Amino acid sequence: MEKKIIAILKDLGIPMGNLGFKYIKDAITLTAENEDLMRSMTKPDGLYNLVAKKHHSTIQRVERSIRHAVEYCSRHCDTDTIQKYFGNVGTTKLTNRNFIAALVYAVRE
């Protein structure tokens, strides 16, 4: 599954050296194992905290790094690739939650 996640993130143009890349990869892996984590992303026992603990970071840094990676993808990725994973989002801003959820489903296909 990790190879598929990495391939998708590369396809979306997120640089591998970006902290958000690592955080998103782990967030997708954890969420694929337990979808309930999507409901409590910012809670003390939620997704961001689990990722933060793994990387010796904070919930705020994880959330911000993922948000920056999502924004980078939105600005630099071509429309066809965005539609491939997220559908027709138009001018709607992708949220961290929607981004991770869509990629969890893409990984499972």
Coordinates of C-alpha atoms in Angstrom, one line a residue:
M1 CA 0.0 0.0 0.0
E2 CA 2.9 2.4 0.8
K3 CA 4.1 2.2 -2.8
K4 CA 0.7 3.1 -4.1
I5 CA 0.4 6.1 -1.8
I6 CA 3.8 7.4 -2.8
A7 CA 2.9 7.0 -6.5
I8 CA -0.3 8.9 -6.0
L9 CA 1.4 11.7 -4.1
K10 CA 4.0 12.0 -6.8
D11 CA 1.3 12.0 -9.4
L12 CA -0.2 15.0 -7.6
G13 CA 3.1 16.8 -7.7
I14 CA 3.8 17.0 -4.0
P15 CA 7.6 17.1 -3.5
M16 CA 8.9 14.1 -1.6
G17 CA 11.1 16.4 0.5
N18 CA 8.1 18.2 1.7
L19 CA 7.1 17.4 5.3
G20 CA 3.5 17.3 4.3
F21 CA 4.3 14.4 1.9
K22 CA 5.5 12.2 4.8
Y23 CA 2.6 13.3 7.0
I24 CA 0.0 12.7 4.3
K25 CA 1.5 9.3 3.6
D26 CA 1.2 8.3 7.2
A27 CA -2.3 9.9 7.6
I28 CA -3.6 7.9 4.6
T29 CA -2.1 4.6 5.9
L30 CA -3.6 5.2 9.4
T31 CA -7.0 6.2 8.0
A32 CA -7.1 3.2 5.7
E33 CA -6.7 1.0 8.7
N34 CA -9.2 3.0 10.9
E35 CA -11.7 5.4 9.1
D36 CA -12.9 6.7 12.5
L37 CA -9.8 8.8 12.6
M38 CA -11.3 11.1 10.0
R39 CA -14.0 12.1 12.5
S40 CA -11.4 13.2 15.1
M41 CA -8.5 14.6 13.2
T42 CA -7.6 17.3 15.7
K43 CA -8.6 15.6 18.9
P44 CA -5.9 14.4 21.4
D45 CA -6.4 10.8 20.2
G46 CA -7.0 11.8 16.6
L47 CA -5.2 11.5 13.3
Y48 CA -3.0 14.5 13.5
N49 CA -1.8 13.5 17.0
L50 CA -0.9 10.0 15.9
V51 CA 1.1 11.3 12.9
A52 CA 2.7 14.0 15.2
K53 CA 3.8 11.3 17.7
K54 CA 5.3 9.2 15.0
H55 CA 7.4 12.2 13.7
H56 CA 8.1 13.8 17.1
S57 CA 6.1 16.8 16.1
T58 CA 3.0 18.7 17.1
I59 CA -0.6 18.5 16.0
Q60 CA -0.3 22.1 14.7
R61 CA 2.8 21.4 12.6
V62 CA 1.2 18.3 11.1
E63 CA -2.0 20.1 10.2
R64 CA -0.1 23.1 8.7
S65 CA 2.3 20.9 6.8
I66 CA -0.5 18.9 5.3
R67 CA -2.5 22.1 4.5
H68 CA 0.6 23.5 2.7
A69 CA 1.0 20.3 0.7
V70 CA -2.7 20.3 -0.3
E71 CA -2.4 24.0 -1.4
Y72 CA 0.7 23.3 -3.3
C73 CA -1.0 20.4 -5.1
S74 CA -4.0 22.7 -5.8
R75 CA -1.8 25.3 -7.4
H76 CA 0.7 23.2 -9.3
C77 CA -1.2 20.0 -10.3
D78 CA -3.0 19.9 -13.7
T79 CA -6.8 19.8 -13.8
D80 CA -7.0 16.3 -15.2
T81 CA -5.0 14.8 -12.3
I82 CA -7.1 16.8 -9.8
Q83 CA -10.3 15.5 -11.4
K84 CA -8.9 11.9 -11.4
Y85 CA -8.6 11.8 -7.6
F86 CA -11.1 14.4 -6.4
G87 CA -13.7 14.8 -9.1
N88 CA -14.8 18.2 -10.4
V89 CA -13.9 20.5 -7.6
G90 CA -14.1 23.7 -9.7
T91 CA -13.0 26.6 -7.5
T92 CA -13.8 24.8 -4.3
K93 CA -10.8 24.7 -2.0
L94 CA -9.6 21.2 -1.0
T95 CA -9.6 20.6 2.7
N96 CA -7.2 18.3 4.5
R97 CA -10.0 16.0 5.4
N98 CA -11.4 15.8 1.9
F99 CA -7.9 15.4 0.4
I100 CA -7.0 12.5 2.8
A101 CA -10.4 10.8 2.5
A102 CA -10.3 10.9 -1.3
L103 CA -6.8 9.4 -1.4
V104 CA -7.8 6.7 1.1
Y105 CA -10.4 5.6 -1.4
A106 CA -8.0 5.9 -4.3
V107 CA -5.5 3.7 -2.5
R108 CA -8.1 1.0 -1.9
E109 CA -9.1 0.7 -5.6

